[in-house]
Coordinates of C-alpha atoms in Angstrom, one line a residue:
Chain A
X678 CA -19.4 -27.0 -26.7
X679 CA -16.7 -25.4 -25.1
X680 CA -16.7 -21.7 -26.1
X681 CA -14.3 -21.9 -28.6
X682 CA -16.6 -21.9 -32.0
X683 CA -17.4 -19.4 -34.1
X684 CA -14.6 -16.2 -34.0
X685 CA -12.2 -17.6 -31.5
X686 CA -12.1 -21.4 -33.7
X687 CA -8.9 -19.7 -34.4
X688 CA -8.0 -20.8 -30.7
X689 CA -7.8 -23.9 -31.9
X690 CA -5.2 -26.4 -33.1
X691 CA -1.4 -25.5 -32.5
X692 CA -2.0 -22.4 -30.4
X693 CA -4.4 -24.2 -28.3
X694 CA -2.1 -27.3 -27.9
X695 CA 0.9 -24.4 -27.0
X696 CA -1.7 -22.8 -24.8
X697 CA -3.1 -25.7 -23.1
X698 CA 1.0 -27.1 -22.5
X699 CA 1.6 -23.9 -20.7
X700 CA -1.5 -23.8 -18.6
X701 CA -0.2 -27.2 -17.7
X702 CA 3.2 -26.6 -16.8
X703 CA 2.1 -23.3 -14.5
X704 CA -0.2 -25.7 -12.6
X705 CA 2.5 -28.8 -12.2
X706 CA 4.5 -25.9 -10.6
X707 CA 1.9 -24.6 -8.3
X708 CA 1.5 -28.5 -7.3
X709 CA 5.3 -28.9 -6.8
X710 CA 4.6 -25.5 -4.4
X711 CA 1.9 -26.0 -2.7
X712 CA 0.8 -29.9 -2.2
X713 CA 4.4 -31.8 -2.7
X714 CA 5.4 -35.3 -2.0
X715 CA 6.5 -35.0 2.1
X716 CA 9.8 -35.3 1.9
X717 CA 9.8 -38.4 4.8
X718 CA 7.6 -40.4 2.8
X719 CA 10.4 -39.6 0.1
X720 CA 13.1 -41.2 2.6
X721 CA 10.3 -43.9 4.0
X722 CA 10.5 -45.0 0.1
X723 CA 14.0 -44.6 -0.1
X724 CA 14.7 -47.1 2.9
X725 CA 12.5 -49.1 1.8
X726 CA 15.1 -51.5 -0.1
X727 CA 16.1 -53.2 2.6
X728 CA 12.2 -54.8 2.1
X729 CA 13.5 -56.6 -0.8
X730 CA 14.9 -59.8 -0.2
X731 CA 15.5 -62.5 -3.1
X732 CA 14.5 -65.4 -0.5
X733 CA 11.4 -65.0 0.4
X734 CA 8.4 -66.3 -1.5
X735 CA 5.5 -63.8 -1.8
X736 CA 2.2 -64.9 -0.7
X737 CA -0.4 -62.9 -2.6
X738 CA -3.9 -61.9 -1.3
X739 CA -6.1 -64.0 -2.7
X740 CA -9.3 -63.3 -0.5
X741 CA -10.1 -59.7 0.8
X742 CA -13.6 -59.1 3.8
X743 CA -13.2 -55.5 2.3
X744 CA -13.5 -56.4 -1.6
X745 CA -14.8 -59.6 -1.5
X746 CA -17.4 -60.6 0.7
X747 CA -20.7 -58.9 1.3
X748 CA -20.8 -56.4 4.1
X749 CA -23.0 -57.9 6.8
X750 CA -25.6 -55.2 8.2
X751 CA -25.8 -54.0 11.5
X752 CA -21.6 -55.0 12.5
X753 CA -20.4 -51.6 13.1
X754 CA -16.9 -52.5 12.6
X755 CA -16.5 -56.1 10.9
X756 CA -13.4 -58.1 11.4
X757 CA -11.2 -57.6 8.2
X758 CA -10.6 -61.3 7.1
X759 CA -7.6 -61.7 4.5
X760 CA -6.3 -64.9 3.2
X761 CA -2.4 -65.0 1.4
X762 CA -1.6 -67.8 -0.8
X763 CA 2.3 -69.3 -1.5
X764 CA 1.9 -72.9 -3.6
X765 CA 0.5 -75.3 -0.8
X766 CA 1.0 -72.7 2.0
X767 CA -2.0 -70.3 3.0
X768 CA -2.3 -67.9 5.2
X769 CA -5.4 -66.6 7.0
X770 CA -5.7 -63.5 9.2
X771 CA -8.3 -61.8 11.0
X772 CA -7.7 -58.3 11.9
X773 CA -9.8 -56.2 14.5
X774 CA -9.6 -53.2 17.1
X775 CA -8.3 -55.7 19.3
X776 CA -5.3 -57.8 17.4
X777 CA -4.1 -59.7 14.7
X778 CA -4.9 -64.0 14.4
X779 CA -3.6 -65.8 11.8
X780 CA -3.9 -69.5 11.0
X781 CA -1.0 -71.3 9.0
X782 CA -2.1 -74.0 6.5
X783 CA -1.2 -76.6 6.6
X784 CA -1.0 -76.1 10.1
X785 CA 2.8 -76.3 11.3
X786 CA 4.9 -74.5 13.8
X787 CA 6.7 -71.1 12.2
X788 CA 8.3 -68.0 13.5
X789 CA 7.1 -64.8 12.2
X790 CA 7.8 -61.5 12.0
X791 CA 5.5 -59.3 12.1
X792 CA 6.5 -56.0 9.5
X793 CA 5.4 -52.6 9.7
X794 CA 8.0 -50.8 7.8
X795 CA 11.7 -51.0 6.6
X796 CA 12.7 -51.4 10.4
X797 CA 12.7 -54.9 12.1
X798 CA 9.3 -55.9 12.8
X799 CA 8.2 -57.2 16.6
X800 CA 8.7 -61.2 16.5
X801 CA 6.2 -63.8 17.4
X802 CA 6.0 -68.1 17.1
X803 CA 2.7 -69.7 15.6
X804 CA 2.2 -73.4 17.9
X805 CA 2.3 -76.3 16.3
X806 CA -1.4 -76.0 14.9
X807 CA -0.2 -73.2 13.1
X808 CA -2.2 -70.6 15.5
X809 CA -0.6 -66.9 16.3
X810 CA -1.8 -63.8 17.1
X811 CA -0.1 -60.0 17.8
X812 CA -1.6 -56.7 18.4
X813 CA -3.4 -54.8 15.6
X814 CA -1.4 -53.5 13.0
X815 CA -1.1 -49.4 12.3
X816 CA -0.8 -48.7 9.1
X817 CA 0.7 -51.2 6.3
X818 CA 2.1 -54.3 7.5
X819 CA 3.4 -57.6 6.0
X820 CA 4.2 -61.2 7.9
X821 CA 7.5 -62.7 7.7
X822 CA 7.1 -66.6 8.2
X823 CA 10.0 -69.2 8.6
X824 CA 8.7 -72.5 8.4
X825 CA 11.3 -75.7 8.7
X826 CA 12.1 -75.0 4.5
X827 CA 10.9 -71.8 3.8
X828 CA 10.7 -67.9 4.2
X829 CA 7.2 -67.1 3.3
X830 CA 5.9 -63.2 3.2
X831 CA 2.5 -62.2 3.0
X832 CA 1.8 -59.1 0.4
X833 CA 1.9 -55.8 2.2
X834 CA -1.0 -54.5 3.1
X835 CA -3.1 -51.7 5.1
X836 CA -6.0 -52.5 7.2
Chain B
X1049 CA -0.4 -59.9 -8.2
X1050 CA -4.0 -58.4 -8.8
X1051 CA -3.5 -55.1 -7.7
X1052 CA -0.4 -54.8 -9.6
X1053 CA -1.9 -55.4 -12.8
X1054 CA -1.8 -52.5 -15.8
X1055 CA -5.6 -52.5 -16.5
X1056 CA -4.8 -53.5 -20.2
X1057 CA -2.1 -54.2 -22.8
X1058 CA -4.0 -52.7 -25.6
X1059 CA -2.6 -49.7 -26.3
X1060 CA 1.3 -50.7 -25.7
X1061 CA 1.8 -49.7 -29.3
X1062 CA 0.4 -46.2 -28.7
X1063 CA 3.8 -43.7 -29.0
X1064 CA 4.2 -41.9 -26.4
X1065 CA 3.4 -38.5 -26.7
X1066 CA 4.8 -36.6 -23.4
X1067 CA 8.1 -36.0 -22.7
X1068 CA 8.2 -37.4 -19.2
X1069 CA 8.8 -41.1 -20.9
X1070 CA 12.4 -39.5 -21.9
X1071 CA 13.7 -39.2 -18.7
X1072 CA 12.4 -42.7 -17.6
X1073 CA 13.7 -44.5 -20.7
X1074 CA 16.2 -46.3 -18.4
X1075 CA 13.7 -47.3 -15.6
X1076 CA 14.3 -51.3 -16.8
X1077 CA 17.6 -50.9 -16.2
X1078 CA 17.6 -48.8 -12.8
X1079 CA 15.1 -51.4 -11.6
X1080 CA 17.5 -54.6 -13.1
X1081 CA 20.5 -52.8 -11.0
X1082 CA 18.6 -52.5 -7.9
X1083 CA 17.7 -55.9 -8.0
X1084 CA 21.2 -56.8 -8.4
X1085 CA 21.7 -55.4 -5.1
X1086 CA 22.4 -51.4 -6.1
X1087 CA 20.9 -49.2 -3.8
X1088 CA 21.5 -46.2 -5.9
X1089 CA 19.8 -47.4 -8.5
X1090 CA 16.8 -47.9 -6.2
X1091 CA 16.9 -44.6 -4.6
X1092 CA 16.8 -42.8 -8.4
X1093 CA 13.6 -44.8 -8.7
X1094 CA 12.4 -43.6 -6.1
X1095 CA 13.1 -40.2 -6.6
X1096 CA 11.9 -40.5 -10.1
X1097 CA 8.5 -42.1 -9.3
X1098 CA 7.6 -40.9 -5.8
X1099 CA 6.0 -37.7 -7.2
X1100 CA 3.5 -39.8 -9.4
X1101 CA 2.9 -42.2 -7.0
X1102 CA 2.2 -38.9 -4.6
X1103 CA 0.1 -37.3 -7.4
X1104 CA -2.6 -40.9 -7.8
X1105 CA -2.5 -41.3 -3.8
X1106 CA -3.9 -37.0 -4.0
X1107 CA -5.9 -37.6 -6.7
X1108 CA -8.3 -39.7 -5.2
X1109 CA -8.8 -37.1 -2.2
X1110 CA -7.7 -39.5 0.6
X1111 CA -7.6 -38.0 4.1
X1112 CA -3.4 -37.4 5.0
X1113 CA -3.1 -40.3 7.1
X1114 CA -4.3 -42.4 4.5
X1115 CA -2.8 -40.6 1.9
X1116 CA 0.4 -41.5 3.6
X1117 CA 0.1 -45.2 4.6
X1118 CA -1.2 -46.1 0.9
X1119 CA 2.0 -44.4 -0.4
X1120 CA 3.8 -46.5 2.1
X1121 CA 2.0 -49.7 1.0
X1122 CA 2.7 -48.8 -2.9
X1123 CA 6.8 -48.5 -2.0
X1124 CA 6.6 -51.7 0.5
X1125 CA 5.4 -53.7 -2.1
X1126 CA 7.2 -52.9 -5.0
X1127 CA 10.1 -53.6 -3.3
X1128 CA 9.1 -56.7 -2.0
X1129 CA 7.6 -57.6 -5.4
X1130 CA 11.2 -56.4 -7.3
X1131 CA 13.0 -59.3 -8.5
X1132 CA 9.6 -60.6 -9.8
X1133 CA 8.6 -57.1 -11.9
X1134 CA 7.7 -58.7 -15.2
X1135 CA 7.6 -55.6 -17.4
X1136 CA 10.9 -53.5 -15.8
X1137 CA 10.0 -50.7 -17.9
X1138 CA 6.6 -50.6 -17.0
X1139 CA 7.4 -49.7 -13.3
X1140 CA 5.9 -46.4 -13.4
X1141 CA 2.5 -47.8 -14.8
X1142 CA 2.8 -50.6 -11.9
X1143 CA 3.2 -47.8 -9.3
X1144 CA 0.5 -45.8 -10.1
X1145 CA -1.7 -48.8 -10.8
X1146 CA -0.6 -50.4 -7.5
X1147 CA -1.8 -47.3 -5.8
X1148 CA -4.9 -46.9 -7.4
X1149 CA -6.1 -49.9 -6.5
X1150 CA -5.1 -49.3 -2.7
X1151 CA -7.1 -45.5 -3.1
X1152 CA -10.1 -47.8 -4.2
X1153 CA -9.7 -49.9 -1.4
X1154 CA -9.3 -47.4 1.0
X1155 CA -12.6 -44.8 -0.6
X1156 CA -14.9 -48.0 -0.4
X1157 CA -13.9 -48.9 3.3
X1158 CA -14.3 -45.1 4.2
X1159 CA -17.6 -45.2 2.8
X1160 CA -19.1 -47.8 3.9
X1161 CA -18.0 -47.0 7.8
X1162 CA -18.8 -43.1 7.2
X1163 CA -20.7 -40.7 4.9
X1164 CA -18.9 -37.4 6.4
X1165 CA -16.4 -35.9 3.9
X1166 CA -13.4 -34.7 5.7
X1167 CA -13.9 -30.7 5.6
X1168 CA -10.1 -30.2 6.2
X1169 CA -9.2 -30.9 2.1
X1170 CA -12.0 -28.6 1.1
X1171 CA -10.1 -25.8 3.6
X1172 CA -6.7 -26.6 2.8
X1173 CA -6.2 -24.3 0.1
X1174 CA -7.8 -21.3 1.9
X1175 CA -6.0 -21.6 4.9
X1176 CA -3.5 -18.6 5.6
X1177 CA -0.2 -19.1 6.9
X1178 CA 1.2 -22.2 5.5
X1179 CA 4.5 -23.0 5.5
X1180 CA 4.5 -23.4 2.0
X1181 CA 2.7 -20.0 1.4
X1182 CA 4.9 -18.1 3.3
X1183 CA 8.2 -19.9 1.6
X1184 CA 6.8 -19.0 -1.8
X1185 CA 5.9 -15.6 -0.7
X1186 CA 9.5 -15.3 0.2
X1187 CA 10.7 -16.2 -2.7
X1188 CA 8.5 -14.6 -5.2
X1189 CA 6.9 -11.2 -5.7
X1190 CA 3.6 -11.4 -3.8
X1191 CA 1.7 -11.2 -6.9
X1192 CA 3.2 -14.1 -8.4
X1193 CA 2.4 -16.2 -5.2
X1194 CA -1.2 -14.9 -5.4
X1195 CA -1.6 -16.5 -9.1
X1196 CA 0.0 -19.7 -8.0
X1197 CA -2.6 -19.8 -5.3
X1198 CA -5.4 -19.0 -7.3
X1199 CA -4.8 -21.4 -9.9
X1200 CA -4.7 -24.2 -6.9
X1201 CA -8.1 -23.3 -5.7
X1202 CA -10.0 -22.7 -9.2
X1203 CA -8.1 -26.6 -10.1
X1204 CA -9.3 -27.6 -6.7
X1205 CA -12.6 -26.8 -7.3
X1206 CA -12.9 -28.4 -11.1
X1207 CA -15.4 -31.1 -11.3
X1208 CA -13.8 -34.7 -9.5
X1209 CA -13.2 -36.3 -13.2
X1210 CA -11.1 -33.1 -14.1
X1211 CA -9.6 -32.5 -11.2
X1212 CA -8.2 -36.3 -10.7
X1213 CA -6.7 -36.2 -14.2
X1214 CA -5.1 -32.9 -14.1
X1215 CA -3.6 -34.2 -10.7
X1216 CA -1.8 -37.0 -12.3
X1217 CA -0.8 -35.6 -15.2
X1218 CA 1.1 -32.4 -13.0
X1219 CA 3.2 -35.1 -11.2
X1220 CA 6.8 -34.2 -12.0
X1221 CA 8.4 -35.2 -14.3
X1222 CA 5.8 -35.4 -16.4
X1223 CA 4.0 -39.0 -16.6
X1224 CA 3.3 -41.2 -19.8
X1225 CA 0.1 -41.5 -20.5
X1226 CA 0.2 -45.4 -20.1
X1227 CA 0.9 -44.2 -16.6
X1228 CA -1.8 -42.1 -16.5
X1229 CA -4.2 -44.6 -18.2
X1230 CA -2.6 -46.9 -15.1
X1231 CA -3.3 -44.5 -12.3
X1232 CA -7.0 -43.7 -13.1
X1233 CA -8.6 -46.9 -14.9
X1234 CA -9.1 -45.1 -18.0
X1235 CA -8.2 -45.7 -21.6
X1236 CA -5.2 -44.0 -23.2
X1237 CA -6.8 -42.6 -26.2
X1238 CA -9.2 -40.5 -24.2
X1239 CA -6.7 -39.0 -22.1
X1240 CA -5.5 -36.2 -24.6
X1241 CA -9.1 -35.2 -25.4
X1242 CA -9.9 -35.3 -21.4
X1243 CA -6.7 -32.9 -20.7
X1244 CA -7.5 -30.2 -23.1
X1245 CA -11.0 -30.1 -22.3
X1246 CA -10.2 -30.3 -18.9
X1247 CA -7.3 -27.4 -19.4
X1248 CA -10.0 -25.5 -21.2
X1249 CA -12.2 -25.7 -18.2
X1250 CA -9.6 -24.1 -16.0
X1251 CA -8.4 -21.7 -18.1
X1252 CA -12.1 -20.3 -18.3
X1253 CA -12.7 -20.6 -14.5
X1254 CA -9.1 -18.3 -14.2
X1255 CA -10.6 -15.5 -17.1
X1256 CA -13.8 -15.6 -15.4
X1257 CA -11.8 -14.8 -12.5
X1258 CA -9.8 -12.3 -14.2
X1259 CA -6.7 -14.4 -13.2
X1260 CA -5.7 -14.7 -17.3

């Protein structure tokens, strides 16, 4: 029950609809006043264009430590192991406290950026067994590869 | 993508009911431009959507810095993802279901490394002296502020289902419900039933108050 039956049923229907899209509208303004979007993430969003680029191919997650595996008692702090996936092309990265390694497959020299926003990212070579590392990522971050034929990025992510 | 997925396609035939879908009528096309290479086009999406995408990342009660880089994440990968939208005017349900899934993400890490709640969102609204607060109470008769303030902390303390529905559905402009269906994992039919209960609940917790 809500407290509505009985006398005050009249409450309900059109008045309560009217009543309810009012109550509504006073709180949307009390959000816009007191818990709106930061207006840098606004311009972080807004610069963020430059991020889309019609020539790379996107390779997706398609393996996740933190949604797909079972967390192993006793690690404190497990490494966070993601695997992205273009066609034949894979990707696997191991992030920690202590850096970023990444293994290409199949394995083959590539440079890569390393992405942490609309700016340019810190650049980086994986040998020619397709082996790289960098230092931990803060906050979302994407790889840019260039292989010999192609510009492969791996799905933004946050660790 | 996975996380970009709307959680189902069943209720596309479901009119929209909220006028928030008016304004965005033209999202297909302002995301077709942008890919095109129009920046404007991209920066009135942005401006359009950021708000809701802002209202799922709060919703879910993530600490600021997280708040902040899951936002981030959302905005990164929609424009990486861009020319390959399949639904353009869908973008506002991809958003806020793109973000939901990182809010999951990021609430199961959190509790699996810590129990502890962070105590600073519980205080935030009863916190004197915020920039905000002393703007509005510039701008408005003090007694107007003092409602606006009081609504915030009875809706902040609304049970977690009502609370996270009434946050996305104040984003503004209003959202569709698809989008809220998209930002919180829950079927479009219940959502009108959920907001007037929900709207009920405050409105009682404001009289009780004697805020009404």
């Amino acid at each position: 029950m809500d407290g509505t039956d009985g006398a005050d049923g009249v409450r309900d229907g059109m008045d309560d609809d009217l009543d309810a899209g009012l109550l509504e509208e006073e709180l949307r303004q009390a959000a816009a006043a007191l818990d709106p979007l930061p207006p840098a993430l606004l311009q972080i969003a807004v610069d963020a264009y430059v991020l889309h680029r019609l020539d790379a191919e996107v390779a997706e997650l398609t393996f996740d430590s933190l949604v797909d595996a079972v967390p192993v008692r006793g690690t404190e702090d497990p490494p966070r192991m993601l695997t992205f996936s273009a066609g034949e092309v894979t990707v696997d990265v191991e992030v920690t406290a202590h850096g970023l390694m990444g293994q290409l497959m199949p394995p083959q020299p590539a440079r890569i950026e390393v992405l942490g926003g609309p700016r340019p990212g810190s650049s980086l070579t994986a040998d020619d067994m397709g082996r790289f590392t960098a230092a931990p990522p803060s906050g979302p971050f994407a790889l840019r590869l260039r292989t010999a034929g192609d510009v492969i990025e791996t799905e933004w992510l946050r660790t | 993508m996975r996380s970009g997925t709307v959680p189902s396609a069943a209720y596309d035939d479901v009119p929209y009911t909220r006028g928030g879908t008016v304004e965005r009528t033209d999202v297909g096309a302002l995301v077709q431009s942008a890919v095109g290479g129009d920046a404007a086009a991209w920066k009135s999406i942005v401006e359009g959507l950021g708000p809701l995408v802002w209202s799922v990342v709060r919703a879910h009660r993530l600490s600021d810095a997280d708040a902040h880089e899951v936002y981030q994440t959302v905005w990164f990968r929609f424009a990486q993802n861009l020319g390959r939208i399949r639904e353009p005017e869908k973008t506002g349900a991809w958003l806020a279901s793109t973000a939901r899934h990182e809010c999951l993400k990021v609430l199961r890490n959190a509790r699996r490394l810590t129990l502890t709640d962070d105590p600073q969102l519980l205080d935030r609204v009863s916190q004197d002296g915020t920039p905000e607060q002393s703007l509005l109470e510039a701008e408005e008769a003090a007694t107007q502020s003092e409602r606006v303030r009081r609504m915030w902390q009875e809706f902040e303390e609304l049970g977690d289902r009502c609370r996270q529905l009434l946050r996305v559905l104040i984003a503004s402009p209003p959202p569709s419900y698809q989008e809220v269906s998209a930002a919180l994992g829950i079927a479009v039919g219940s959502i009108g039933p959920l907001r007037q209960r929900c709207l009920r609940r405050l409105r009682a917790r404001l009289e009780a108050r004697g805020a009404m």
